[in-house]
């Protein structure tokens, strides 16, 4: 730990790039709380650097933060097998590109007890540092699986599990009898659910706006829409009304 | 418009700073859609610059964006009088500091038909460019009033209107009989509702987590919590179950 060579510093910094994360299968986590949560969730640090051991200057060179955190860990990425989809609540992200949105959605899927999260290959990468930090630790507890969403939807259909999608012409979510077992598809920030995936949606839902005829906000942010949708699913499933 | 002097460029750029926005009472909006929404909501541009008129180079000098937008407007700030609080749904932000959170909340208050938004003086300023852009145009439709939240809560109490606050020891929001007329207080990103304001909360509510005993996400982001709360209020008020 006392010999943090130039080469090692460069290697750690390079993990801010997707290319190097994919080559090495590693990623970086910063902050006391995040590192603690990683360890308590069974992520064994490959390397662990503390400011009070390597010094402020070395820390600022390996940190991706404006203000270097007191602790930085290099962790090994996990890859998750396809879970049993016959029972449970699942979320699929179709082209969610913004790291803040993606990380926030992982965080709220943790809060609302979603069983696993799927993401299309054109979504932002899970181990992007901005995604990691936005999950606030949920990344260590939730399974996130990148896959072809059309094939995924077909698997849910084959198991007779509804595929919900938020669409402009969907039915009012508040008055829908939602199911306990479900896949909920959320779309891209600008374009919504892709045409390919949309054709597999079996239950189109919509969060109504309440502006009462006044000019309306044209849409909700995808993380906000996911939160409202999950809140409705969990409330109804738990008969919390 | 063809004479964009150095001095004028400097003045426009200075509006990225709170100090100059407050001195001049002006603020900047960028993007076709945002400027259109401003005009359609009755904000008369004090100045209007189009890339195809002043050129790419001049535009990049006045723009605060990484990629300069095709249009930039300088607008006059509005100040709103205290609305009639005897009827309606209101949100108060107690020290919400992050511009993205604040702007997102204004946007979703527009979606959910909130009548007016209050903010403590230590919240981020409404005309901060990041707040403005995050509202996605809702800033032109919603009243946002900065005021002392303790006095505000006292006014609601005097009108016998409940003051709701999301607190850790609050009652499960899903099983609460929420009221159509209400003030909902949302707190700071790290510290929640301040102690001073908390003492005025008459109805403590809580969004339960659904992790089923597993290690939990410790909290929801304030914008996400606001969305779930407003969804519940509107759903119940409109009898949408």
Short mmCIF file of N, CA, C and O in Angstrom, two decimals, chain B residues 20 36 40 44 59 65 70 72 77 100 109 117 133 142 145 156 158 179 185 190 196 202-203 206 221-222 231:
data_model
loop_
_atom_site.label_atom_id
_atom_site.label_comp_id
_atom_site.label_asym_id
_atom_site.label_seq_id
_atom_site.Cartn_x
_atom_site.Cartn_y
_atom_site.Cartn_z
N UNK B 20 -25.26 38.54 -9.92
CA UNK B 20 -25.67 39.40 -11.04
C UNK B 20 -27.13 39.20 -11.39
O UNK B 20 -27.81 40.12 -11.83
N UNK B 36 -39.64 28.87 -26.33
CA UNK B 36 -41.04 28.85 -26.77
C UNK B 36 -41.99 28.80 -25.58
O UNK B 36 -43.00 29.50 -25.54
N UNK B 40 -44.81 31.49 -24.55
CA UNK B 40 -46.23 31.11 -24.49
C UNK B 40 -46.79 31.25 -23.07
O UNK B 40 -47.99 31.27 -22.88
N UNK B 44 -41.91 37.81 -21.62
CA UNK B 44 -41.46 38.56 -22.79
C UNK B 44 -39.94 38.64 -22.76
O UNK B 44 -39.38 39.18 -21.81
N UNK B 59 -22.56 32.85 -30.34
CA UNK B 59 -23.47 32.03 -29.54
C UNK B 59 -22.71 31.25 -28.48
O UNK B 59 -23.15 31.14 -27.33
N UNK B 65 -23.98 26.44 -22.11
CA UNK B 65 -24.03 25.02 -22.45
C UNK B 65 -22.71 24.56 -23.06
O UNK B 65 -22.00 25.34 -23.68
N UNK B 70 -29.38 26.67 -30.11
CA UNK B 70 -29.69 27.55 -31.25
C UNK B 70 -30.32 28.87 -30.85
O UNK B 70 -30.32 29.81 -31.62
N UNK B 72 -31.11 31.64 -27.35
CA UNK B 72 -30.92 32.01 -25.94
C UNK B 72 -31.73 33.27 -25.66
O UNK B 72 -31.69 34.22 -26.45
N UNK B 77 -37.07 38.08 -14.21
CA UNK B 77 -37.58 37.22 -13.15
C UNK B 77 -38.96 37.69 -12.71
O UNK B 77 -39.27 38.88 -12.79
N UNK B 100 -30.50 20.09 -9.63
CA UNK B 100 -31.23 19.06 -10.35
C UNK B 100 -32.46 18.60 -9.59
O UNK B 100 -33.54 18.46 -10.15
N UNK B 109 -44.16 18.98 -9.72
CA UNK B 109 -45.27 19.72 -9.11
C UNK B 109 -46.20 20.23 -10.21
O UNK B 109 -47.42 20.31 -10.02
N UNK B 117 -45.45 26.42 -4.95
CA UNK B 117 -44.30 25.83 -4.27
C UNK B 117 -43.65 26.91 -3.41
O UNK B 117 -43.46 28.03 -3.86
N UNK B 133 -33.11 24.78 -16.30
CA UNK B 133 -33.14 23.74 -17.34
C UNK B 133 -33.79 22.45 -16.83
O UNK B 133 -34.52 21.80 -17.57
N UNK B 142 -45.31 27.48 -12.92
CA UNK B 142 -45.52 27.28 -11.49
C UNK B 142 -45.05 28.48 -10.68
O UNK B 142 -43.98 29.03 -10.93
N UNK B 145 -42.31 30.53 -4.36
CA UNK B 145 -42.22 31.66 -3.44
C UNK B 145 -41.23 31.34 -2.32
O UNK B 145 -41.40 30.35 -1.60
N UNK B 156 -50.67 28.05 7.74
CA UNK B 156 -51.49 26.88 7.39
C UNK B 156 -52.21 26.36 8.62
O UNK B 156 -53.40 26.03 8.57
N UNK B 158 -53.10 28.06 11.18
CA UNK B 158 -54.17 29.02 11.51
C UNK B 158 -55.40 28.80 10.63
O UNK B 158 -56.52 29.11 11.02
N UNK B 179 -55.46 14.54 2.99
CA UNK B 179 -56.47 15.58 2.74
C UNK B 179 -56.22 16.26 1.40
O UNK B 179 -55.10 16.32 0.91
N UNK B 185 -44.24 19.30 3.32
CA UNK B 185 -42.88 19.80 3.48
C UNK B 185 -41.88 18.72 3.12
O UNK B 185 -41.97 17.59 3.62
N UNK B 190 -29.49 15.84 2.85
CA UNK B 190 -28.78 15.06 3.87
C UNK B 190 -29.50 15.04 5.21
O UNK B 190 -29.53 14.03 5.89
N UNK B 196 -36.49 23.29 13.30
CA UNK B 196 -37.41 24.41 13.46
C UNK B 196 -38.73 24.15 12.74
O UNK B 196 -39.81 24.39 13.26
N UNK B 202 -47.82 18.75 11.33
CA UNK B 202 -48.96 18.21 12.09
C UNK B 202 -49.26 16.76 11.71
O UNK B 202 -49.91 16.05 12.46
N UNK B 203 -48.80 16.33 10.53
CA UNK B 203 -49.05 14.95 10.08
C UNK B 203 -47.76 14.36 9.53
O UNK B 203 -47.36 14.66 8.40
N UNK B 206 -44.58 8.67 6.08
CA UNK B 206 -43.38 7.92 5.75
C UNK B 206 -43.69 7.02 4.56
O UNK B 206 -44.75 6.40 4.50
N UNK B 221 -34.14 9.52 -2.66
CA UNK B 221 -33.79 10.86 -3.11
C UNK B 221 -35.01 11.78 -2.90
O UNK B 221 -36.15 11.35 -3.04
N UNK B 222 -34.78 13.06 -2.58
CA UNK B 222 -35.88 13.96 -2.23
C UNK B 222 -36.86 14.18 -3.39
O UNK B 222 -38.07 14.29 -3.17
N UNK B 231 -48.05 11.62 -5.84
CA UNK B 231 -48.85 10.59 -6.51
C UNK B 231 -49.93 10.09 -5.56
O UNK B 231 -51.10 9.95 -5.95
#
